[in-house]
Each structure stands twice: as structure tokens, then as C-alpha cells.
Amino acid sequence: MPAPSAAAYSLAARIAARTALLNLLDAQPGAATIKFRSATDFLLATATLADPAGVVSGTTGELAFTVASQPQGVAAGEVAFVEFCDGAGVVHLAMPAQAGTSAVAGVAVLNSLAVTVGRALQVGLVRVA
């Protein structure tokens, strides 16, 4: 096996870790959320997640979140990172964001990074690879 360029986890470890995260997000009363923030930590929008908040693939270990309702922009800007919070508002994962259509390890992949006040932020794909 050649030397890895990044951490390499077994499928079982990926599934266990992402299932544990999903359980933390769903454990509190109230819906889990994704907070979309600018590079200066300004809140641009908040998405409410379904219950359960997502599903972990038994084939890839990927965690796909299920957005219950498209968030409205509360401030204009570009999403730099996202925070995954439980129903009590506790942040359990923060990660950089990028636009795209395919999952990328360590990055929240969103359809678009642009947020406009009062307009729906199109969140079609939010995955943790």
C-alpha cells in the first residue's frame, strides 16, 4: 500500500463515526440545524434538518443530511463554513463549504455559496464524505 496523502479510515470506522454524529444531532429535543456562516463568522442562513437529520450509507460511509425546509437568507454574503447543531443549538461539527455536486472529504458541499437576504438558499446536497 502506498503512503496515504490524507487520513484513511476503514469503512466500518467511517460508518461508526458518522452514525455517532447523526445520533448526537438527533438526541436533543427540537430539530437539528445547519448554520451557514461567512468567513467573518456572520450568520447568513439556518436550515432545519428532518428527523432523523440524515442517513449514513452502509456502502460508502457517507452521511447525507436531509433538509426539511430551504432556509431564507437573513444576511447577504458568501458561505465560507457551516455548523451542524443539535436541537439545543450545540455545535457538533464545523467544516468549510464549497460549491459543487459531488461529496468531498472534510468539506460541506453546497449547490451554491451565494446568499441573498429574503431569498431561499438552495440547499440540495449537504454531505459529509
PDB file of C-alpha atoms in Angstrom:
ATOM      1  CA  MET A   1       0.000   0.000   0.000  1.00  0.00           C
ATOM      2  CA  PRO A   2       1.436   3.410  -0.888  1.00  0.00           C
ATOM      3  CA  ALA A   3       1.660   6.103   1.783  1.00  0.00           C
ATOM      4  CA  PRO A   4      -1.682   7.951   2.042  1.00  0.00           C
ATOM      5  CA  SER A   5      -1.808  11.705   1.377  1.00  0.00           C
ATOM      6  CA  ALA A   6      -4.573  12.114   3.998  1.00  0.00           C
ATOM      7  CA  ALA A   7      -6.040  10.093   6.848  1.00  0.00           C
ATOM      8  CA  ALA A   8      -7.557   6.842   5.602  1.00  0.00           C
ATOM      9  CA  TYR A   9     -10.247   5.187   7.710  1.00  0.00           C
ATOM     10  CA  SER A  10     -11.839   1.786   7.232  1.00  0.00           C
ATOM     11  CA  LEU A  11     -15.440   1.695   6.053  1.00  0.00           C
ATOM     12  CA  ALA A  12     -16.503   0.406   9.479  1.00  0.00           C
ATOM     13  CA  ALA A  13     -14.810   3.373  11.198  1.00  0.00           C
ATOM     14  CA  ARG A  14     -16.431   5.881   8.808  1.00  0.00           C
ATOM     15  CA  ILE A  15     -19.871   4.366   9.342  1.00  0.00           C
ATOM     16  CA  ALA A  16     -19.454   4.307  13.152  1.00  0.00           C
ATOM     17  CA  ALA A  17     -18.171   7.894  13.329  1.00  0.00           C
ATOM     18  CA  ARG A  18     -20.898   9.333  11.101  1.00  0.00           C
ATOM     19  CA  THR A  19     -23.611   7.337  12.856  1.00  0.00           C
ATOM     20  CA  ALA A  20     -22.380   8.713  16.211  1.00  0.00           C
ATOM     21  CA  LEU A  21     -22.522  12.279  14.826  1.00  0.00           C
ATOM     22  CA  LEU A  22     -26.026  11.694  13.486  1.00  0.00           C
ATOM     23  CA  ASN A  23     -27.118  10.329  16.882  1.00  0.00           C
ATOM     24  CA  LEU A  24     -25.723  13.416  18.658  1.00  0.00           C
ATOM     25  CA  LEU A  25     -27.598  15.741  16.310  1.00  0.00           C
ATOM     26  CA  ASP A  26     -30.878  13.851  16.779  1.00  0.00           C
ATOM     27  CA  ALA A  27     -30.601  13.292  20.565  1.00  0.00           C
ATOM     28  CA  GLN A  28     -31.862  16.686  21.748  1.00  0.00           C
ATOM     29  CA  PRO A  29     -35.485  17.845  21.664  1.00  0.00           C
ATOM     30  CA  GLY A  30     -36.117  20.073  18.680  1.00  0.00           C
ATOM     31  CA  ALA A  31     -34.789  19.820  15.174  1.00  0.00           C
ATOM     32  CA  ALA A  32     -31.103  19.784  14.320  1.00  0.00           C
ATOM     33  CA  THR A  33     -29.914  22.666  12.136  1.00  0.00           C
ATOM     34  CA  ILE A  34     -27.184  23.706   9.749  1.00  0.00           C
ATOM     35  CA  LYS A  35     -25.931  27.265  10.226  1.00  0.00           C
ATOM     36  CA  PHE A  36     -24.374  28.871   7.166  1.00  0.00           C
ATOM     37  CA  ARG A  37     -21.689  31.401   8.092  1.00  0.00           C
ATOM     38  CA  SER A  38     -19.447  33.876   6.306  1.00  0.00           C
ATOM     39  CA  ALA A  39     -15.664  33.982   6.638  1.00  0.00           C
ATOM     40  CA  THR A  40     -16.156  36.573   9.407  1.00  0.00           C
ATOM     41  CA  ASP A  41     -18.462  34.169  11.337  1.00  0.00           C
ATOM     42  CA  PHE A  42     -21.601  36.147  10.430  1.00  0.00           C
ATOM     43  CA  LEU A  43     -24.790  34.058  10.304  1.00  0.00           C
ATOM     44  CA  LEU A  44     -26.187  34.129   6.754  1.00  0.00           C
ATOM     45  CA  ALA A  45     -28.916  31.460   6.983  1.00  0.00           C
ATOM     46  CA  THR A  46     -30.105  28.489   9.028  1.00  0.00           C
ATOM     47  CA  ALA A  47     -31.555  25.267   7.620  1.00  0.00           C
ATOM     48  CA  THR A  48     -33.773  22.996   9.688  1.00  0.00           C
ATOM     49  CA  LEU A  49     -32.996  19.317   9.272  1.00  0.00           C
ATOM     50  CA  ALA A  50     -35.512  16.490   9.139  1.00  0.00           C
ATOM     51  CA  ASP A  51     -35.850  13.941  11.950  1.00  0.00           C
ATOM     52  CA  PRO A  52     -33.733  11.915  11.602  1.00  0.00           C
ATOM     53  CA  ALA A  53     -31.304  14.547  10.360  1.00  0.00           C
ATOM     54  CA  GLY A  54     -29.882  12.300   7.669  1.00  0.00           C
ATOM     55  CA  VAL A  55     -28.725   8.850   6.715  1.00  0.00           C
ATOM     56  CA  VAL A  56     -25.356   7.098   6.723  1.00  0.00           C
ATOM     57  CA  SER A  57     -24.589   4.952   3.689  1.00  0.00           C
ATOM     58  CA  GLY A  58     -23.618   1.402   4.579  1.00  0.00           C
ATOM     59  CA  THR A  59     -21.714   1.206   1.280  1.00  0.00           C
ATOM     60  CA  THR A  60     -19.588   4.366   1.419  1.00  0.00           C
ATOM     61  CA  GLY A  61     -19.903   5.630   4.999  1.00  0.00           C
ATOM     62  CA  GLU A  62     -21.065   8.983   3.597  1.00  0.00           C
ATOM     63  CA  LEU A  63     -23.533  10.981   5.722  1.00  0.00           C
ATOM     64  CA  ALA A  64     -26.230  12.698   3.661  1.00  0.00           C
ATOM     65  CA  PHE A  65     -28.263  15.290   5.553  1.00  0.00           C
ATOM     66  CA  THR A  66     -31.962  15.805   4.844  1.00  0.00           C
ATOM     67  CA  VAL A  67     -33.001  19.459   4.803  1.00  0.00           C
ATOM     68  CA  ALA A  68     -36.639  19.793   5.928  1.00  0.00           C
ATOM     69  CA  SER A  69     -37.109  23.326   4.575  1.00  0.00           C
ATOM     70  CA  GLN A  70     -34.997  25.613   2.403  1.00  0.00           C
ATOM     71  CA  PRO A  71     -33.541  28.386   4.577  1.00  0.00           C
ATOM     72  CA  GLN A  72     -34.124  32.067   3.858  1.00  0.00           C
ATOM     73  CA  GLY A  73     -31.098  34.330   3.778  1.00  0.00           C
ATOM     74  CA  VAL A  74     -31.007  36.670   6.797  1.00  0.00           C
ATOM     75  CA  ALA A  75     -27.888  38.449   5.512  1.00  0.00           C
ATOM     76  CA  ALA A  76     -26.190  38.699   2.129  1.00  0.00           C
ATOM     77  CA  GLY A  77     -22.818  37.103   1.620  1.00  0.00           C
ATOM     78  CA  GLU A  78     -20.910  34.003   0.670  1.00  0.00           C
ATOM     79  CA  VAL A  79     -20.941  30.855   2.780  1.00  0.00           C
ATOM     80  CA  ALA A  80     -17.416  30.041   3.992  1.00  0.00           C
ATOM     81  CA  PHE A  81     -18.291  27.346   6.512  1.00  0.00           C
ATOM     82  CA  VAL A  82     -21.217  25.540   8.083  1.00  0.00           C
ATOM     83  CA  GLU A  83     -22.029  24.388  11.596  1.00  0.00           C
ATOM     84  CA  PHE A  84     -24.085  21.285  12.305  1.00  0.00           C
ATOM     85  CA  CYS A  85     -26.022  21.848  15.546  1.00  0.00           C
ATOM     86  CA  ASP A  86     -28.317  19.691  17.654  1.00  0.00           C
ATOM     87  CA  GLY A  87     -31.800  20.821  18.741  1.00  0.00           C
ATOM     88  CA  ALA A  88     -30.301  22.696  21.713  1.00  0.00           C
ATOM     89  CA  GLY A  89     -28.017  24.706  19.400  1.00  0.00           C
ATOM     90  CA  VAL A  90     -24.796  22.926  20.392  1.00  0.00           C
ATOM     91  CA  VAL A  91     -22.321  22.790  17.501  1.00  0.00           C
ATOM     92  CA  HIS A  92     -21.090  19.235  16.913  1.00  0.00           C
ATOM     93  CA  LEU A  93     -19.291  19.772  13.615  1.00  0.00           C
ATOM     94  CA  ALA A  94     -17.973  22.803  11.754  1.00  0.00           C
ATOM     95  CA  MET A  95     -16.467  22.467   8.321  1.00  0.00           C
ATOM     96  CA  PRO A  96     -15.515  24.590   5.316  1.00  0.00           C
ATOM     97  CA  ALA A  97     -18.003  24.891   2.478  1.00  0.00           C
ATOM     98  CA  GLN A  98     -17.575  24.749  -1.263  1.00  0.00           C
ATOM     99  CA  ALA A  99     -19.929  24.758  -4.234  1.00  0.00           C
ATOM    100  CA  GLY A 100     -20.360  21.544  -6.175  1.00  0.00           C
ATOM    101  CA  THR A 101     -22.392  18.435  -6.825  1.00  0.00           C
ATOM    102  CA  SER A 102     -20.148  15.637  -5.527  1.00  0.00           C
ATOM    103  CA  ALA A 103     -19.153  14.817  -1.972  1.00  0.00           C
ATOM    104  CA  VAL A 104     -15.644  15.893  -0.916  1.00  0.00           C
ATOM    105  CA  ALA A 105     -13.990  14.589   2.254  1.00  0.00           C
ATOM    106  CA  GLY A 106     -13.833  17.199   5.021  1.00  0.00           C
ATOM    107  CA  VAL A 107     -15.940  19.785   3.148  1.00  0.00           C
ATOM    108  CA  ALA A 108     -19.642  20.662   3.170  1.00  0.00           C
ATOM    109  CA  VAL A 109     -20.614  20.644  -0.496  1.00  0.00           C
ATOM    110  CA  LEU A 110     -23.473  23.031  -1.315  1.00  0.00           C
ATOM    111  CA  ASN A 111     -25.251  23.767  -4.584  1.00  0.00           C
ATOM    112  CA  SER A 112     -24.288  27.444  -4.220  1.00  0.00           C
ATOM    113  CA  LEU A 113     -22.354  29.552  -1.719  1.00  0.00           C
ATOM    114  CA  ALA A 114     -24.222  32.806  -2.508  1.00  0.00           C
ATOM    115  CA  VAL A 115     -26.816  34.031   0.000  1.00  0.00           C
ATOM    116  CA  THR A 116     -29.285  36.865  -0.639  1.00  0.00           C
ATOM    117  CA  VAL A 117     -31.478  38.438   2.062  1.00  0.00           C
ATOM    118  CA  GLY A 118     -35.038  37.124   1.927  1.00  0.00           C
ATOM    119  CA  ARG A 119     -34.348  34.593  -0.813  1.00  0.00           C
ATOM    120  CA  ALA A 120     -34.195  30.865  -0.344  1.00  0.00           C
ATOM    121  CA  LEU A 121     -30.728  29.374  -0.154  1.00  0.00           C
ATOM    122  CA  GLN A 122     -30.854  26.344  -2.433  1.00  0.00           C
ATOM    123  CA  VAL A 123     -29.570  23.506  -0.291  1.00  0.00           C
ATOM    124  CA  GLY A 124     -29.912  20.355  -2.330  1.00  0.00           C
ATOM    125  CA  LEU A 125     -26.770  18.500  -1.364  1.00  0.00           C
ATOM    126  CA  VAL A 126     -25.165  18.506   2.060  1.00  0.00           C
ATOM    127  CA  ARG A 127     -22.924  15.518   2.675  1.00  0.00           C
ATOM    128  CA  VAL A 128     -20.039  14.527   4.901  1.00  0.00           C
ATOM    129  CA  ALA A 129     -17.785  12.206   2.909  1.00  0.00           C
TER     130      ALA A 129
END
